[in-house]
Amino acid sequence: MAGVAGTKHAAWGAVLCMAVTTSGCATLGSQRLEHDQVDYARSLDRAQKRQTLSNIVNLRYADTPSFLPVTQVIAAYSFDGSANASLTGSTIEGSGTAGTAGASIGYSNHPTFTFTPTTGEEFAAGYIRPLAPALVLPLVQSGVPIDLLLRIVAQSIGDLQNSAALSGANNSGSLGFFELIHTLRRLQLKGALTVRFERAESGNRVFLAIDPTRSDDDAVTADAVTARKLLHIADGTREFEIVYGAVPERGAKVGIVTRSVIGILTEIGAQIEVPEADIVAGATTPTVRLLEVETRPTIIVHVGRQAPPDAYASIVYGNGPQAQCYWIDRRDFDSKFAFSVVQNLIALAETSQSSKAPIVTIPAG
């Protein structure tokens, strides 16, 4: 009888184990959400960084950029289980009893990713049209250094020209442009420069205010005078509107010609180093050399046969023996920060598109 009892216990144990295990299915969805929301967000971030870096290198070699955002992520989980038990015996004394018990559990994950190519009007609106000053300048109030922002997004401010990859001998820009953005940065650090955003029926407007009275430092007053002189606005003017286009003929306004997303990526790509053999062969143009006042590229991109395993972002360009790795060093904070600003600008440009943000759907059953 001890054998019968033991077999019964084993059978009921298998059924009980299955019942306890399947009861955990009710909490599977919430448990997976805690992990998968972060994991998918990190994966999307890495993919976006690689896409941006790939487009920078593509444009450096006059290849067509591609924008393939992830519009949907579906993480489908299945959880299956079964249990069985059987007991056989005989009335003949000494024949004994026999029993079997078993349980099985199955778990699977089948993620589905949806990519939507950006083409036509959405491509033009998001990546070819220049970014509106009222769209990008409020980033200054979020802590983005104004010199970095203007260096990335502005092609010219008034009559001061930024570097331009396709401008021939004058592609390094004007000294006055870099003097202006450095002056504005010093005013920003001293709290003497602010940006004001205004919504209007005719379109959003953005204003820049320079107020040296916020600081007792004489250097701030001198910088305010220099900034107004370079911007061609009257002495004592504290606030002026930033508008797109050439220099306005009258009023407290400053004209700025902004770049498009493709223009931004092209200019950054023109500053990165490439193998000398590619330049000699005519595969790309020589690297744009900056002026003495601004000798560091906006983003330093390294090139070599192999990227370090801990690179901030890396891609491979080319095929076969000509393939090269391009990467951003994870220890280069300035390049990483500038790269994140570029990604934020791309995200702002995409707000005018009809496509929705990535969706993560995780069934809980």
Short mmCIF file of C-alpha atoms in Angstrom, two decimals:
data_model
loop_
_atom_site.label_atom_id
_atom_site.label_comp_id
_atom_site.label_asym_id
_atom_site.label_seq_id
_atom_site.Cartn_x
_atom_site.Cartn_y
_atom_site.Cartn_z
CA MET A 1 0.00 0.00 0.00
CA ALA A 2 2.96 2.27 0.51
CA GLY A 3 3.66 2.02 -3.22
CA VAL A 4 0.10 3.01 -4.04
CA ALA A 5 0.25 6.00 -1.72
CA GLY A 6 3.57 7.12 -3.15
CA THR A 7 2.28 6.92 -6.70
CA LYS A 8 -0.85 8.85 -5.78
CA HIS A 9 1.26 11.52 -4.15
CA ALA A 10 3.44 11.80 -7.26
CA ALA A 11 0.41 12.10 -9.52
CA TRP A 12 -1.28 14.73 -7.38
CA GLY A 13 2.07 16.50 -7.04
CA ALA A 14 2.38 16.82 -10.81
CA VAL A 15 -1.14 18.22 -11.10
CA LEU A 16 -0.58 20.62 -8.21
CA CYS A 17 2.72 21.79 -9.70
CA MET A 18 1.01 22.46 -13.01
CA ALA A 19 -1.78 24.38 -11.30
CA VAL A 20 0.66 26.56 -9.38
CA THR A 21 2.76 27.21 -12.46
CA THR A 22 -0.14 28.13 -14.71
CA SER A 23 -1.50 30.47 -12.06
CA GLY A 24 1.61 32.56 -12.63
CA CYS A 25 0.48 33.22 -16.20
CA ALA A 26 -1.82 35.94 -14.90
CA THR A 27 1.18 38.00 -13.82
CA LEU A 28 3.36 37.18 -16.82
CA GLY A 29 2.26 40.26 -18.76
CA SER A 30 3.03 42.78 -16.04
CA GLN A 31 6.35 41.12 -15.22
CA ARG A 32 7.48 41.13 -18.85
CA LEU A 33 6.38 44.75 -19.30
CA GLU A 34 8.75 45.88 -16.54
CA HIS A 35 11.69 44.38 -18.43
CA ASP A 36 10.65 44.71 -22.05
CA GLN A 37 9.69 48.39 -21.98
CA VAL A 38 13.27 49.31 -21.04
CA ASP A 39 14.86 46.65 -23.26
CA TYR A 40 12.95 47.68 -26.36
CA ALA A 41 13.59 51.37 -25.66
CA ARG A 42 17.33 50.70 -25.45
CA SER A 43 17.27 48.63 -28.63
CA LEU A 44 15.40 51.37 -30.50
CA ASP A 45 17.90 53.93 -29.22
CA ARG A 46 20.86 51.88 -30.47
CA ALA A 47 19.18 51.38 -33.85
CA GLN A 48 18.48 55.10 -34.22
CA LYS A 49 22.08 55.99 -33.36
CA ARG A 50 23.38 53.55 -35.97
CA GLN A 51 20.96 54.90 -38.58
CA THR A 52 22.04 58.49 -37.93
CA LEU A 53 25.74 57.61 -38.05
CA SER A 54 25.17 55.57 -41.20
CA ASN A 55 23.48 58.53 -42.90
CA ILE A 56 26.36 60.83 -41.93
CA VAL A 57 28.87 58.48 -43.55
CA ASN A 58 26.62 57.83 -46.57
CA LEU A 59 26.34 61.55 -47.29
CA ARG A 60 30.12 61.89 -46.89
CA TYR A 61 30.42 59.53 -49.86
CA ALA A 62 27.48 61.07 -51.78
CA ASP A 63 25.32 58.02 -51.11
CA THR A 64 21.59 58.39 -50.62
CA PRO A 65 20.52 58.61 -46.97
CA SER A 66 17.74 56.37 -45.75
CA PHE A 67 15.26 56.90 -42.95
CA LEU A 68 13.47 53.75 -41.85
CA PRO A 69 11.79 54.41 -38.51
CA VAL A 70 10.32 51.61 -36.42
CA THR A 71 6.60 52.33 -36.25
CA GLN A 72 5.45 49.29 -34.31
CA VAL A 73 6.87 46.61 -32.03
CA ILE A 74 4.64 43.69 -31.05
CA ALA A 75 5.95 41.30 -28.42
CA ALA A 76 3.68 38.24 -28.41
CA TYR A 77 4.15 35.66 -25.69
CA SER A 78 2.65 32.16 -25.46
CA PHE A 79 2.56 30.05 -22.31
CA ASP A 80 1.38 26.42 -22.54
CA GLY A 81 1.30 23.66 -19.98
CA SER A 82 -0.09 20.17 -19.47
CA ALA A 83 -0.15 17.54 -16.73
CA ASN A 84 -1.11 13.88 -16.68
CA ALA A 85 -1.25 11.06 -14.16
CA SER A 86 -2.36 7.43 -14.26
CA LEU A 87 -2.57 4.62 -11.71
CA THR A 88 -3.03 0.89 -12.45
CA GLY A 89 -3.26 -2.05 -10.07
CA SER A 90 -4.40 -5.67 -9.65
CA THR A 91 -6.52 -7.53 -7.09
CA ILE A 92 -4.11 -10.47 -7.14
CA GLU A 93 -2.03 -10.48 -3.99
CA GLY A 94 1.57 -9.55 -4.62
CA SER A 95 0.98 -8.22 -8.10
CA GLY A 96 1.68 -4.64 -6.95
CA THR A 97 0.63 -1.38 -8.54
CA ALA A 98 2.06 0.87 -11.24
CA GLY A 99 1.56 4.54 -11.88
CA THR A 100 2.89 7.39 -14.02
CA ALA A 101 2.81 11.14 -13.59
CA GLY A 102 4.14 13.95 -15.74
CA ALA A 103 3.94 17.65 -16.50
CA SER A 104 5.18 19.88 -19.31
CA ILE A 105 5.49 23.65 -19.67
CA GLY A 106 6.11 25.61 -22.85
CA TYR A 107 7.05 29.30 -23.21
CA SER A 108 7.84 31.22 -26.39
CA ASN A 109 8.36 34.82 -27.48
CA HIS A 110 7.68 35.99 -31.05
CA PRO A 111 8.47 39.72 -31.46
CA THR A 112 7.33 41.49 -34.62
CA PHE A 113 8.86 44.76 -35.84
CA THR A 114 7.21 47.07 -38.36
CA PHE A 115 9.36 49.46 -40.40
CA THR A 116 7.85 52.29 -42.44
CA PRO A 117 10.06 53.94 -45.10
CA THR A 118 9.73 57.72 -45.22
CA THR A 119 9.07 58.92 -48.77
CA GLY A 120 7.31 61.61 -50.77
CA GLU A 121 5.84 64.60 -48.97
CA GLU A 122 6.72 63.21 -45.55
CA PHE A 123 10.36 62.89 -46.61
CA ALA A 124 10.39 66.46 -47.92
CA ALA A 125 8.69 67.87 -44.83
CA GLY A 126 10.84 65.99 -42.36
CA TYR A 127 14.29 65.95 -43.91
CA ILE A 128 14.63 68.34 -46.87
CA ARG A 129 12.91 71.53 -45.69
CA PRO A 130 14.96 73.83 -43.44
CA LEU A 131 14.11 73.66 -39.75
CA ALA A 132 12.13 76.66 -38.53
CA PRO A 133 13.96 78.89 -36.00
CA ALA A 134 10.90 78.77 -33.73
CA LEU A 135 11.19 74.98 -33.71
CA VAL A 136 14.84 74.64 -32.70
CA LEU A 137 15.86 77.72 -30.70
CA PRO A 138 13.68 76.86 -27.66
CA LEU A 139 16.17 74.03 -27.07
CA VAL A 140 18.42 76.74 -25.60
CA GLN A 141 15.99 77.07 -22.70
CA SER A 142 16.38 73.32 -22.16
CA GLY A 143 20.08 73.75 -21.49
CA VAL A 144 21.53 73.08 -24.94
CA PRO A 145 24.59 75.34 -25.47
CA ILE A 146 23.60 77.99 -27.99
CA ASP A 147 26.97 77.90 -29.75
CA LEU A 148 26.64 74.16 -30.38
CA LEU A 149 23.03 74.48 -31.51
CA LEU A 150 23.73 77.32 -33.96
CA ARG A 151 26.84 75.62 -35.27
CA ILE A 152 24.75 72.56 -36.10
CA VAL A 153 21.54 74.12 -37.39
CA ALA A 154 22.44 77.59 -38.79
CA GLN A 155 23.90 78.07 -42.26
CA SER A 156 24.10 81.81 -41.75
CA ILE A 157 23.12 84.45 -39.21
CA GLY A 158 22.64 87.80 -40.87
CA ASP A 159 25.66 88.21 -43.13
CA LEU A 160 27.83 85.80 -41.14
CA GLN A 161 28.40 82.44 -42.80
CA ASN A 162 28.85 79.08 -41.11
CA SER A 163 31.06 76.41 -42.69
CA ALA A 164 29.56 74.83 -45.80
CA ALA A 165 30.81 71.62 -47.38
CA LEU A 166 29.88 72.61 -50.94
CA SER A 167 31.12 76.21 -50.87
CA GLY A 168 34.49 75.60 -52.47
CA ALA A 169 37.38 77.62 -51.10
CA ASN A 170 35.13 79.43 -48.59
CA ASN A 171 33.77 76.26 -46.99
CA SER A 172 35.33 77.02 -43.60
CA GLY A 173 32.90 79.87 -42.89
CA SER A 174 33.57 83.37 -41.57
CA LEU A 175 35.42 84.34 -38.42
CA GLY A 176 32.53 86.59 -37.41
CA PHE A 177 30.11 83.65 -37.25
CA PHE A 178 32.22 81.76 -34.74
CA GLU A 179 32.95 84.93 -32.78
CA LEU A 180 29.21 85.52 -32.51
CA ILE A 181 28.24 82.04 -31.31
CA HIS A 182 31.06 82.02 -28.74
CA THR A 183 29.94 85.43 -27.48
CA LEU A 184 26.34 84.26 -27.20
CA ARG A 185 27.51 81.20 -25.28
CA ARG A 186 29.34 83.35 -22.73
CA LEU A 187 26.20 85.44 -22.29
CA GLN A 188 24.17 82.25 -21.84
CA LEU A 189 26.54 80.99 -19.13
CA LYS A 190 26.21 84.30 -17.27
CA GLY A 191 22.41 84.20 -17.45
CA ALA A 192 22.29 87.27 -19.69
CA LEU A 193 20.72 85.49 -22.67
CA THR A 194 17.23 84.00 -22.83
CA VAL A 195 14.87 82.69 -25.49
CA ARG A 196 11.15 83.43 -25.55
CA PHE A 197 8.68 81.38 -27.56
CA GLU A 198 5.34 82.81 -28.65
CA ARG A 199 2.40 81.08 -30.30
CA ALA A 200 0.52 83.08 -32.92
CA GLU A 201 -2.19 82.39 -35.50
CA SER A 202 0.16 83.38 -38.30
CA GLY A 203 2.85 81.00 -37.04
CA ASN A 204 5.04 80.44 -34.02
CA ARG A 205 7.58 83.14 -33.18
CA VAL A 206 10.81 83.10 -31.22
CA PHE A 207 12.68 85.99 -29.59
CA LEU A 208 16.22 86.30 -28.27
CA ALA A 209 16.89 88.60 -25.32
CA ILE A 210 20.29 89.97 -24.30
CA ASP A 211 20.21 91.65 -20.90
CA PRO A 212 23.65 92.44 -19.43
CA THR A 213 22.05 93.96 -16.31
CA ARG A 214 21.53 90.42 -15.04
CA SER A 215 25.25 90.32 -14.18
CA ASP A 216 27.69 92.72 -12.51
CA ASP A 217 30.55 91.45 -14.65
CA ASP A 218 31.92 94.12 -17.01
CA ALA A 219 32.83 91.36 -19.46
CA VAL A 220 29.12 90.59 -19.87
CA THR A 221 28.42 94.18 -20.90
CA ALA A 222 31.26 94.03 -23.41
CA ASP A 223 29.94 90.75 -24.83
CA ALA A 224 26.46 92.26 -25.17
CA VAL A 225 27.90 95.15 -27.18
CA THR A 226 29.85 92.73 -29.39
CA ALA A 227 26.82 90.52 -30.00
CA ARG A 228 24.59 93.46 -31.00
CA LYS A 229 27.29 94.77 -33.33
CA LEU A 230 27.71 91.43 -35.07
CA LEU A 231 23.93 91.04 -35.35
CA HIS A 232 23.51 94.61 -36.68
CA ILE A 233 20.93 95.62 -34.10
CA ALA A 234 20.75 98.95 -32.31
CA ASP A 235 22.66 99.53 -29.09
CA GLY A 236 20.52 98.96 -26.04
CA THR A 237 18.08 96.61 -27.81
CA ARG A 238 17.32 93.90 -25.30
CA GLU A 239 14.96 91.66 -27.26
CA PHE A 240 14.70 90.95 -30.97
CA GLU A 241 12.86 88.42 -33.09
CA ILE A 242 14.65 85.62 -34.91
CA VAL A 243 13.14 85.00 -38.34
CA TYR A 244 14.02 82.70 -41.20
CA GLY A 245 15.74 84.18 -44.23
CA ALA A 246 18.05 87.04 -45.11
CA VAL A 247 18.68 90.12 -43.01
CA PRO A 248 15.41 92.04 -42.47
CA GLU A 249 15.38 95.60 -43.72
CA ARG A 250 13.87 97.13 -40.60
CA GLY A 251 12.70 96.41 -37.08
CA ALA A 252 14.28 94.52 -34.21
CA LYS A 253 14.73 91.33 -36.18
CA VAL A 254 17.63 89.08 -37.06
CA GLY A 255 17.52 86.78 -40.07
CA ILE A 256 18.84 83.24 -39.86
CA VAL A 257 19.09 80.67 -42.65
CA THR A 258 18.69 77.25 -41.09
CA ARG A 259 19.65 73.86 -42.46
CA SER A 260 17.49 70.86 -43.16
CA VAL A 261 18.12 67.50 -41.50
CA ILE A 262 19.98 66.30 -44.60
CA GLY A 263 21.93 69.57 -44.63
CA ILE A 264 22.93 69.04 -41.00
CA LEU A 265 24.08 65.47 -41.62
CA THR A 266 25.95 66.54 -44.77
CA GLU A 267 27.90 69.25 -42.94
CA ILE A 268 28.80 66.93 -40.08
CA GLY A 269 29.88 64.27 -42.56
CA ALA A 270 32.13 66.75 -44.37
CA GLN A 271 34.16 67.20 -41.16
CA ILE A 272 34.84 63.53 -40.39
CA GLU A 273 38.08 61.81 -41.33
CA VAL A 274 38.08 59.24 -44.13
CA PRO A 275 40.84 57.05 -45.61
CA GLU A 276 43.18 59.12 -47.78
CA ALA A 277 42.93 56.46 -50.49
CA ASP A 278 39.21 57.22 -50.89
CA ILE A 279 39.97 60.91 -51.45
CA VAL A 280 42.71 60.14 -53.98
CA ALA A 281 40.41 57.72 -55.80
CA GLY A 282 37.67 60.34 -56.02
CA ALA A 283 35.20 58.41 -53.86
CA THR A 284 34.75 61.45 -51.61
CA THR A 285 35.95 65.02 -51.22
CA PRO A 286 38.70 66.25 -48.87
CA THR A 287 37.72 66.85 -45.27
CA VAL A 288 36.56 70.41 -44.52
CA ARG A 289 39.24 72.20 -42.52
CA LEU A 290 37.91 74.54 -39.86
CA LEU A 291 39.12 77.99 -38.89
CA GLU A 292 41.61 78.55 -36.10
CA VAL A 293 38.88 79.70 -33.72
CA GLU A 294 36.97 76.41 -34.14
CA THR A 295 39.30 73.56 -34.99
CA ARG A 296 37.35 70.71 -33.40
CA PRO A 297 34.76 68.97 -35.60
CA THR A 298 31.20 69.08 -34.34
CA ILE A 299 31.28 65.30 -33.89
CA ILE A 300 34.53 63.33 -34.00
CA VAL A 301 34.00 60.11 -35.95
CA HIS A 302 36.87 57.63 -36.02
CA VAL A 303 37.63 55.31 -38.93
CA GLY A 304 39.52 52.04 -39.01
CA ARG A 305 39.33 48.36 -39.81
CA GLN A 306 37.56 47.51 -36.57
CA ALA A 307 35.61 49.53 -34.03
CA PRO A 308 36.17 48.99 -30.31
CA PRO A 309 33.54 46.75 -28.71
CA ASP A 310 32.44 49.51 -26.32
CA ALA A 311 31.94 52.19 -29.00
CA TYR A 312 29.09 54.63 -28.41
CA ALA A 313 27.85 53.96 -31.96
CA SER A 314 29.48 52.16 -34.87
CA ILE A 315 28.69 51.12 -38.43
CA VAL A 316 30.48 49.42 -41.33
CA TYR A 317 30.63 51.21 -44.68
CA GLY A 318 31.67 49.49 -47.90
CA ASN A 319 32.08 45.89 -48.95
CA GLY A 320 34.96 43.46 -49.12
CA PRO A 321 38.52 44.72 -48.67
CA GLN A 322 37.34 48.35 -48.91
CA ALA A 323 35.01 48.04 -45.91
CA GLN A 324 35.78 50.43 -43.07
CA CYS A 325 34.37 50.86 -39.58
CA TYR A 326 33.22 54.28 -38.41
CA TRP A 327 32.52 54.91 -34.75
CA ILE A 328 32.12 57.47 -31.97
CA ASP A 329 34.21 56.91 -28.85
CA ARG A 330 32.14 56.39 -25.71
CA ARG A 331 34.71 58.47 -23.77
CA ASP A 332 34.19 61.51 -26.02
CA PHE A 333 31.48 63.37 -24.11
CA ASP A 334 31.39 66.41 -26.42
CA SER A 335 30.82 64.27 -29.51
CA LYS A 336 28.18 62.17 -27.77
CA PHE A 337 26.35 65.28 -26.57
CA ALA A 338 26.43 66.87 -30.03
CA PHE A 339 25.21 63.60 -31.52
CA SER A 340 22.27 63.54 -29.11
CA VAL A 341 21.39 67.12 -30.11
CA VAL A 342 21.34 66.04 -33.76
CA GLN A 343 19.02 63.17 -32.89
CA ASN A 344 16.72 65.56 -31.02
CA LEU A 345 16.63 67.82 -34.08
CA ILE A 346 15.69 64.85 -36.26
CA ALA A 347 12.90 63.98 -33.82
CA LEU A 348 11.62 67.57 -33.94
CA ALA A 349 11.68 67.51 -37.74
CA GLU A 350 9.63 64.33 -37.75
CA THR A 351 6.85 65.89 -35.69
CA SER A 352 5.36 67.33 -38.87
CA GLN A 353 4.95 63.86 -40.35
CA SER A 354 1.73 61.91 -40.08
CA SER A 355 3.46 58.75 -38.88
CA LYS A 356 3.01 57.96 -35.22
CA ALA A 357 5.64 57.20 -32.63
CA PRO A 358 6.73 53.59 -32.11
CA ILE A 359 4.10 51.46 -30.38
CA VAL A 360 4.94 48.59 -28.06
CA THR A 361 2.12 46.08 -27.59
CA ILE A 362 2.65 43.27 -25.09
CA PRO A 363 -0.26 40.82 -24.70
CA ALA A 364 -0.73 39.76 -21.08
CA GLY A 365 -2.35 36.38 -21.75
#
